[in-house]
Amino acid sequence: MQILLLQLLIFPIEEILSSLKLKINNHSFIENAMHDPHSVMFITKRPEIEMVSGHGSWLVDNNGKQYLDFMQGWAVNCLGHSNPGMIAALDTQARKVINPSPAFYNAPMIELADLLTANSCFDKVFFANSGAEANEGAIKLARKWGKIHKNSAYEIITFDHSFHGRTIATMSASGKPGWDTIFAPQVDGFPKADLNDLASVEKLINEKTVAVMLEPVQGEGGVIPATQEFMKALRKLTIEKGILLIVDEVQAGCGRTGKLFAHQLFDIEPDIMTLGKGIGGGVPLSALLCTDAVACFEPGDQGGTYNGNPLMCAVGISVIQQLTATGFLEEVQAKGEYLKEKLLQLSEKYHMDGERGEGLLRALKLGRDIGPDLVESARNNNPTGLLINSPRPNLLRFMPALNVSREEIDQMISMLDVFLSQAPK
Ligand code: PLP
């Protein structure tokens, strides 16, 4: 204790914390205290700013600085920050009833489920709170279906570099490098194939296989779209083998690709689909959809305290109504093409490797590992910051609001042009 007091007088706090860290056996709470001055649990490094308000494509921090937001909470705020339709839905529903309990129907739950089934090939909807929870539901549903129809088959083929969430089962389903060991042992039953390689899927199919699950566009893996040829052949193969096709559209669904649902780009009908992020436009709402033939949950199999609560479902209705308004998705497609052209021009100017993506989920292939530095200099830029994301060091990802304007795209591109001109060659 005396030594500690002496140190307090002599050393700056960071040095004391790091010397303590050595003495107290690397206790992670010391490390956390170094990274996070607040009582918020340390799970990621955050800049010392607080976001206080948002409107459309713009966020404002506690110093009044404005940021052009091309990240939108990782493709969550599909209608931008504080969308008026969503605010009205929240306000109206909050005054009626917030959560009567999942033991009862409520009007927004029924209306949103009807809207989703009317606009898709699915017949039944279960509402949840996060993408991971919807995917857990999809895994459970496929296993239950396998138990009933396929002699208890339970394996679900997933893909390298895929991302399905952060629960233990969805981490096991994910193909993110390193996730197989981080919280070992994993949940069994998720053999990994290679995206766009049908033979790699065929090789893994056996009597234990119940489903194949994939993102039509791998988002966290680096914005890698499945090819037309692969998706069509995969649907054909899964039908031939009598196994389910599950699409995880948590990131790529809800208008992000220019279609209401990403699998519609391929003109296929999957058996199960999960939605998250965009469906709530920023509030915690997700959904598990399936065809009648697959809907085999029995009472007690699936549920949750907040599932289908009217407050979130009311927001979901407003989101889906806005996404399906006449001309909206056509505009997303047109703006996706516009963003693509502009990114290709930048790529040519700075001798990069082009771009890829669908609709307004796009990535610029930088050709070298400057992504994290660009993200930081863009955010720190003054007087106006730019929020972009680098899922891999050699990539920048763009997930603007689906109602972003062409002027905002132009502004993002001209800011990025400056940052690229200053990046190390
Ligand atoms: N699935 C995909 C394709 C995702 O991109 C994500 C999140 O990025 C998830 C699932 C997990 O969603 P959540 O973070 O809402 O649990």
JSON list of N, CA and C in Angstrom, two decimals, residues 318-367:
[
{"chain": "A", "resi": 318, "resn": "SER", "atom": "N", "xyz": [-43.83, 0.71, -39.80]},
{"chain": "A", "resi": 318, "resn": "SER", "atom": "CA", "xyz": [-43.50, 1.98, -40.47]},
{"chain": "A", "resi": 318, "resn": "SER", "atom": "C", "xyz": [-42.31, 1.77, -41.42]},
{"chain": "A", "resi": 319, "resn": "VAL", "atom": "N", "xyz": [-41.30, 1.01, -40.98]},
{"chain": "A", "resi": 319, "resn": "VAL", "atom": "CA", "xyz": [-40.11, 0.77, -41.81]},
{"chain": "A", "resi": 319, "resn": "VAL", "atom": "C", "xyz": [-40.51, 0.05, -43.10]},
{"chain": "A", "resi": 320, "resn": "ILE", "atom": "N", "xyz": [-41.24, -1.06, -42.95]},
{"chain": "A", "resi": 320, "resn": "ILE", "atom": "CA", "xyz": [-41.58, -1.86, -44.15]},
{"chain": "A", "resi": 320, "resn": "ILE", "atom": "C", "xyz": [-42.49, -1.06, -45.08]},
{"chain": "A", "resi": 321, "resn": "GLN", "atom": "N", "xyz": [-43.41, -0.27, -44.50]},
{"chain": "A", "resi": 321, "resn": "GLN", "atom": "CA", "xyz": [-44.28, 0.55, -45.36]},
{"chain": "A", "resi": 321, "resn": "GLN", "atom": "C", "xyz": [-43.45, 1.56, -46.16]},
{"chain": "A", "resi": 322, "resn": "GLN", "atom": "N", "xyz": [-42.43, 2.14, -45.51]},
{"chain": "A", "resi": 322, "resn": "GLN", "atom": "CA", "xyz": [-41.61, 3.12, -46.23]},
{"chain": "A", "resi": 322, "resn": "GLN", "atom": "C", "xyz": [-40.73, 2.44, -47.29]},
{"chain": "A", "resi": 323, "resn": "LEU", "atom": "N", "xyz": [-40.22, 1.26, -46.95]},
{"chain": "A", "resi": 323, "resn": "LEU", "atom": "CA", "xyz": [-39.36, 0.55, -47.92]},
{"chain": "A", "resi": 323, "resn": "LEU", "atom": "C", "xyz": [-40.15, 0.10, -49.14]},
{"chain": "A", "resi": 324, "resn": "THR", "atom": "N", "xyz": [-41.44, -0.22, -48.92]},
{"chain": "A", "resi": 324, "resn": "THR", "atom": "CA", "xyz": [-42.24, -0.74, -50.04]},
{"chain": "A", "resi": 324, "resn": "THR", "atom": "C", "xyz": [-43.06, 0.36, -50.73]},
{"chain": "A", "resi": 325, "resn": "ALA", "atom": "N", "xyz": [-42.86, 1.61, -50.31]},
{"chain": "A", "resi": 325, "resn": "ALA", "atom": "CA", "xyz": [-43.57, 2.72, -50.99]},
{"chain": "A", "resi": 325, "resn": "ALA", "atom": "C", "xyz": [-43.13, 2.76, -52.45]},
{"chain": "A", "resi": 326, "resn": "THR", "atom": "N", "xyz": [-44.04, 3.20, -53.31]},
{"chain": "A", "resi": 326, "resn": "THR", "atom": "CA", "xyz": [-43.74, 3.21, -54.76]},
{"chain": "A", "resi": 326, "resn": "THR", "atom": "C", "xyz": [-42.42, 3.94, -55.04]},
{"chain": "A", "resi": 327, "resn": "GLY", "atom": "N", "xyz": [-41.55, 3.27, -55.77]},
{"chain": "A", "resi": 327, "resn": "GLY", "atom": "CA", "xyz": [-40.31, 3.90, -56.23]},
{"chain": "A", "resi": 327, "resn": "GLY", "atom": "C", "xyz": [-39.15, 3.85, -55.25]},
{"chain": "A", "resi": 328, "resn": "PHE", "atom": "N", "xyz": [-39.40, 3.49, -53.97]},
{"chain": "A", "resi": 328, "resn": "PHE", "atom": "CA", "xyz": [-38.31, 3.57, -52.99]},
{"chain": "A", "resi": 328, "resn": "PHE", "atom": "C", "xyz": [-37.16, 2.62, -53.34]},
{"chain": "A", "resi": 329, "resn": "LEU", "atom": "N", "xyz": [-37.48, 1.36, -53.60]},
{"chain": "A", "resi": 329, "resn": "LEU", "atom": "CA", "xyz": [-36.41, 0.39, -53.85]},
{"chain": "A", "resi": 329, "resn": "LEU", "atom": "C", "xyz": [-35.71, 0.67, -55.18]},
{"chain": "A", "resi": 330, "resn": "GLU", "atom": "N", "xyz": [-36.44, 1.20, -56.15]},
{"chain": "A", "resi": 330, "resn": "GLU", "atom": "CA", "xyz": [-35.82, 1.57, -57.42]},
{"chain": "A", "resi": 330, "resn": "GLU", "atom": "C", "xyz": [-34.78, 2.66, -57.18]},
{"chain": "A", "resi": 331, "resn": "GLU", "atom": "N", "xyz": [-35.10, 3.59, -56.28]},
{"chain": "A", "resi": 331, "resn": "GLU", "atom": "CA", "xyz": [-34.15, 4.66, -55.93]},
{"chain": "A", "resi": 331, "resn": "GLU", "atom": "C", "xyz": [-32.91, 4.07, -55.23]},
{"chain": "A", "resi": 332, "resn": "VAL", "atom": "N", "xyz": [-33.12, 3.06, -54.37]},
{"chain": "A", "resi": 332, "resn": "VAL", "atom": "CA", "xyz": [-31.97, 2.42, -53.70]},
{"chain": "A", "resi": 332, "resn": "VAL", "atom": "C", "xyz": [-31.06, 1.81, -54.77]},
{"chain": "A", "resi": 333, "resn": "GLN", "atom": "N", "xyz": [-31.68, 1.14, -55.75]},
{"chain": "A", "resi": 333, "resn": "GLN", "atom": "CA", "xyz": [-30.87, 0.54, -56.83]},
{"chain": "A", "resi": 333, "resn": "GLN", "atom": "C", "xyz": [-30.11, 1.62, -57.59]},
{"chain": "A", "resi": 334, "resn": "ALA", "atom": "N", "xyz": [-30.80, 2.71, -57.92]},
{"chain": "A", "resi": 334, "resn": "ALA", "atom": "CA", "xyz": [-30.16, 3.78, -58.69]},
{"chain": "A", "resi": 334, "resn": "ALA", "atom": "C", "xyz": [-29.02, 4.42, -57.89]},
{"chain": "A", "resi": 335, "resn": "LYS", "atom": "N", "xyz": [-29.26, 4.62, -56.58]},
{"chain": "A", "resi": 335, "resn": "LYS", "atom": "CA", "xyz": [-28.21, 5.25, -55.78]},
{"chain": "A", "resi": 335, "resn": "LYS", "atom": "C", "xyz": [-27.06, 4.28, -55.53]},
{"chain": "A", "resi": 336, "resn": "GLY", "atom": "N", "xyz": [-27.37, 2.99, -55.48]},
{"chain": "A", "resi": 336, "resn": "GLY", "atom": "CA", "xyz": [-26.32, 1.97, -55.38]},
{"chain": "A", "resi": 336, "resn": "GLY", "atom": "C", "xyz": [-25.41, 2.04, -56.60]},
{"chain": "A", "resi": 337, "resn": "GLU", "atom": "N", "xyz": [-26.02, 2.19, -57.78]},
{"chain": "A", "resi": 337, "resn": "GLU", "atom": "CA", "xyz": [-25.23, 2.30, -59.02]},
{"chain": "A", "resi": 337, "resn": "GLU", "atom": "C", "xyz": [-24.39, 3.57, -59.02]},
{"chain": "A", "resi": 338, "resn": "TYR", "atom": "N", "xyz": [-25.02, 4.65, -58.51]},
{"chain": "A", "resi": 338, "resn": "TYR", "atom": "CA", "xyz": [-24.32, 5.94, -58.45]},
{"chain": "A", "resi": 338, "resn": "TYR", "atom": "C", "xyz": [-23.09, 5.84, -57.54]},
{"chain": "A", "resi": 339, "resn": "LEU", "atom": "N", "xyz": [-23.30, 5.23, -56.35]},
{"chain": "A", "resi": 339, "resn": "LEU", "atom": "CA", "xyz": [-22.19, 5.07, -55.40]},
{"chain": "A", "resi": 339, "resn": "LEU", "atom": "C", "xyz": [-21.10, 4.18, -56.02]},
{"chain": "A", "resi": 340, "resn": "LYS", "atom": "N", "xyz": [-21.53, 3.12, -56.70]},
{"chain": "A", "resi": 340, "resn": "LYS", "atom": "CA", "xyz": [-20.58, 2.22, -57.34]},
{"chain": "A", "resi": 340, "resn": "LYS", "atom": "C", "xyz": [-19.70, 2.97, -58.34]},
{"chain": "A", "resi": 341, "resn": "GLU", "atom": "N", "xyz": [-20.35, 3.77, -59.22]},
{"chain": "A", "resi": 341, "resn": "GLU", "atom": "CA", "xyz": [-19.59, 4.56, -60.22]},
{"chain": "A", "resi": 341, "resn": "GLU", "atom": "C", "xyz": [-18.56, 5.45, -59.56]},
{"chain": "A", "resi": 342, "resn": "LYS", "atom": "N", "xyz": [-19.00, 6.15, -58.51]},
{"chain": "A", "resi": 342, "resn": "LYS", "atom": "CA", "xyz": [-18.12, 7.10, -57.83]},
{"chain": "A", "resi": 342, "resn": "LYS", "atom": "C", "xyz": [-16.95, 6.38, -57.16]},
{"chain": "A", "resi": 343, "resn": "LEU", "atom": "N", "xyz": [-17.23, 5.20, -56.58]},
{"chain": "A", "resi": 343, "resn": "LEU", "atom": "CA", "xyz": [-16.15, 4.44, -55.94]},
{"chain": "A", "resi": 343, "resn": "LEU", "atom": "C", "xyz": [-15.17, 3.95, -56.99]},
{"chain": "A", "resi": 344, "resn": "LEU", "atom": "N", "xyz": [-15.69, 3.54, -58.16]},
{"chain": "A", "resi": 344, "resn": "LEU", "atom": "CA", "xyz": [-14.80, 3.06, -59.23]},
{"chain": "A", "resi": 344, "resn": "LEU", "atom": "C", "xyz": [-13.90, 4.20, -59.72]},
{"chain": "A", "resi": 345, "resn": "GLN", "atom": "N", "xyz": [-14.47, 5.43, -59.76]},
{"chain": "A", "resi": 345, "resn": "GLN", "atom": "CA", "xyz": [-13.64, 6.57, -60.18]},
{"chain": "A", "resi": 345, "resn": "GLN", "atom": "C", "xyz": [-12.50, 6.80, -59.20]},
{"chain": "A", "resi": 346, "resn": "LEU", "atom": "N", "xyz": [-12.83, 6.70, -57.89]},
{"chain": "A", "resi": 346, "resn": "LEU", "atom": "CA", "xyz": [-11.78, 6.86, -56.87]},
{"chain": "A", "resi": 346, "resn": "LEU", "atom": "C", "xyz": [-10.73, 5.76, -57.01]},
{"chain": "A", "resi": 347, "resn": "SER", "atom": "N", "xyz": [-11.23, 4.55, -57.25]},
{"chain": "A", "resi": 347, "resn": "SER", "atom": "CA", "xyz": [-10.33, 3.40, -57.36]},
{"chain": "A", "resi": 347, "resn": "SER", "atom": "C", "xyz": [-9.35, 3.61, -58.51]},
{"chain": "A", "resi": 348, "resn": "GLU", "atom": "N", "xyz": [-9.88, 4.13, -59.60]},
{"chain": "A", "resi": 348, "resn": "GLU", "atom": "CA", "xyz": [-9.00, 4.37, -60.76]},
{"chain": "A", "resi": 348, "resn": "GLU", "atom": "C", "xyz": [-7.99, 5.47, -60.44]},
{"chain": "A", "resi": 349, "resn": "LYS", "atom": "N", "xyz": [-8.47, 6.52, -59.82]},
{"chain": "A", "resi": 349, "resn": "LYS", "atom": "CA", "xyz": [-7.60, 7.66, -59.51]},
{"chain": "A", "resi": 349, "resn": "LYS", "atom": "C", "xyz": [-6.43, 7.26, -58.61]},
{"chain": "A", "resi": 350, "resn": "TYR", "atom": "N", "xyz": [-6.72, 6.37, -57.64]},
{"chain": "A", "resi": 350, "resn": "TYR", "atom": "CA", "xyz": [-5.67, 6.01, -56.67]},
{"chain": "A", "resi": 350, "resn": "TYR", "atom": "C", "xyz": [-5.14, 4.59, -56.89]},
{"chain": "A", "resi": 351, "resn": "HIS", "atom": "N", "xyz": [-5.37, 4.07, -58.09]},
{"chain": "A", "resi": 351, "resn": "HIS", "atom": "CA", "xyz": [-4.83, 2.75, -58.48]},
{"chain": "A", "resi": 351, "resn": "HIS", "atom": "C", "xyz": [-5.16, 1.67, -57.46]},
{"chain": "A", "resi": 352, "resn": "MET", "atom": "N", "xyz": [-6.45, 1.60, -57.10]},
{"chain": "A", "resi": 352, "resn": "MET", "atom": "CA", "xyz": [-6.89, 0.57, -56.15]},
{"chain": "A", "resi": 352, "resn": "MET", "atom": "C", "xyz": [-7.50, -0.60, -56.93]},
{"chain": "A", "resi": 353, "resn": "ASP", "atom": "N", "xyz": [-8.10, -1.55, -56.20]},
{"chain": "A", "resi": 353, "resn": "ASP", "atom": "CA", "xyz": [-8.55, -2.79, -56.84]},
{"chain": "A", "resi": 353, "resn": "ASP", "atom": "C", "xyz": [-10.04, -2.85, -57.16]},
{"chain": "A", "resi": 354, "resn": "GLY", "atom": "N", "xyz": [-10.69, -1.71, -57.29]},
{"chain": "A", "resi": 354, "resn": "GLY", "atom": "CA", "xyz": [-12.11, -1.69, -57.66]},
{"chain": "A", "resi": 354, "resn": "GLY", "atom": "C", "xyz": [-13.04, -1.73, -56.45]},
{"chain": "A", "resi": 355, "resn": "GLU", "atom": "N", "xyz": [-14.23, -2.17, -56.69]},
{"chain": "A", "resi": 355, "resn": "GLU", "atom": "CA", "xyz": [-15.24, -2.18, -55.62]},
{"chain": "A", "resi": 355, "resn": "GLU", "atom": "C", "xyz": [-16.16, -3.38, -55.84]},
{"chain": "A", "resi": 356, "resn": "ARG", "atom": "N", "xyz": [-16.98, -3.69, -54.83]},
{"chain": "A", "resi": 356, "resn": "ARG", "atom": "CA", "xyz": [-17.97, -4.76, -55.00]},
{"chain": "A", "resi": 356, "resn": "ARG", "atom": "C", "xyz": [-19.14, -4.51, -54.06]},
{"chain": "A", "resi": 357, "resn": "GLY", "atom": "N", "xyz": [-20.21, -5.26, -54.28]},
{"chain": "A", "resi": 357, "resn": "GLY", "atom": "CA", "xyz": [-21.37, -5.14, -53.40]},
{"chain": "A", "resi": 357, "resn": "GLY", "atom": "C", "xyz": [-22.66, -5.18, -54.17]},
{"chain": "A", "resi": 358, "resn": "GLU", "atom": "N", "xyz": [-23.74, -4.95, -53.49]},
{"chain": "A", "resi": 358, "resn": "GLU", "atom": "CA", "xyz": [-25.08, -4.91, -54.08]},
{"chain": "A", "resi": 358, "resn": "GLU", "atom": "C", "xyz": [-25.81, -3.72, -53.47]},
{"chain": "A", "resi": 359, "resn": "GLY", "atom": "N", "xyz": [-26.53, -2.97, -54.30]},
{"chain": "A", "resi": 359, "resn": "GLY", "atom": "CA", "xyz": [-27.33, -1.86, -53.80]},
{"chain": "A", "resi": 359, "resn": "GLY", "atom": "C", "xyz": [-26.50, -0.89, -52.97]},
{"chain": "A", "resi": 360, "resn": "LEU", "atom": "N", "xyz": [-26.97, -0.61, -51.75]},
{"chain": "A", "resi": 360, "resn": "LEU", "atom": "CA", "xyz": [-26.22, 0.32, -50.89]},
{"chain": "A", "resi": 360, "resn": "LEU", "atom": "C", "xyz": [-25.45, -0.42, -49.79]},
{"chain": "A", "resi": 361, "resn": "LEU", "atom": "N", "xyz": [-24.97, -1.60, -50.13]},
{"chain": "A", "resi": 361, "resn": "LEU", "atom": "CA", "xyz": [-24.01, -2.32, -49.28]},
{"chain": "A", "resi": 361, "resn": "LEU", "atom": "C", "xyz": [-22.80, -2.56, -50.17]},
{"chain": "A", "resi": 362, "resn": "ARG", "atom": "N", "xyz": [-21.78, -1.69, -50.04]},
{"chain": "A", "resi": 362, "resn": "ARG", "atom": "CA", "xyz": [-20.68, -1.73, -50.99]},
{"chain": "A", "resi": 362, "resn": "ARG", "atom": "C", "xyz": [-19.34, -1.66, -50.25]},
{"chain": "A", "resi": 363, "resn": "ALA", "atom": "N", "xyz": [-18.30, -2.13, -50.94]},
{"chain": "A", "resi": 363, "resn": "ALA", "atom": "CA", "xyz": [-16.95, -2.05, -50.37]},
{"chain": "A", "resi": 363, "resn": "ALA", "atom": "C", "xyz": [-15.98, -1.56, -51.42]},
{"chain": "A", "resi": 364, "resn": "LEU", "atom": "N", "xyz": [-15.04, -0.73, -50.99]},
{"chain": "A", "resi": 364, "resn": "LEU", "atom": "CA", "xyz": [-13.95, -0.26, -51.86]},
{"chain": "A", "resi": 364, "resn": "LEU", "atom": "C", "xyz": [-12.73, -1.10, -51.54]},
{"chain": "A", "resi": 365, "resn": "LYS", "atom": "N", "xyz": [-12.16, -1.74, -52.57]},
{"chain": "A", "resi": 365, "resn": "LYS", "atom": "CA", "xyz": [-10.99, -2.61, -52.36]},
{"chain": "A", "resi": 365, "resn": "LYS", "atom": "C", "xyz": [-9.73, -1.74, -52.46]},
{"chain": "A", "resi": 366, "resn": "LEU", "atom": "N", "xyz": [-9.12, -1.51, -51.31]},
{"chain": "A", "resi": 366, "resn": "LEU", "atom": "CA", "xyz": [-8.06, -0.52, -51.23]},
{"chain": "A", "resi": 366, "resn": "LEU", "atom": "C", "xyz": [-6.73, -0.99, -51.82]},
{"chain": "A", "resi": 367, "resn": "GLY", "atom": "N", "xyz": [-6.54, -2.30, -51.87]},
{"chain": "A", "resi": 367, "resn": "GLY", "atom": "CA", "xyz": [-5.30, -2.84, -52.42]},
{"chain": "A", "resi": 367, "resn": "GLY", "atom": "C", "xyz": [-4.16, -2.86, -51.42]}
]
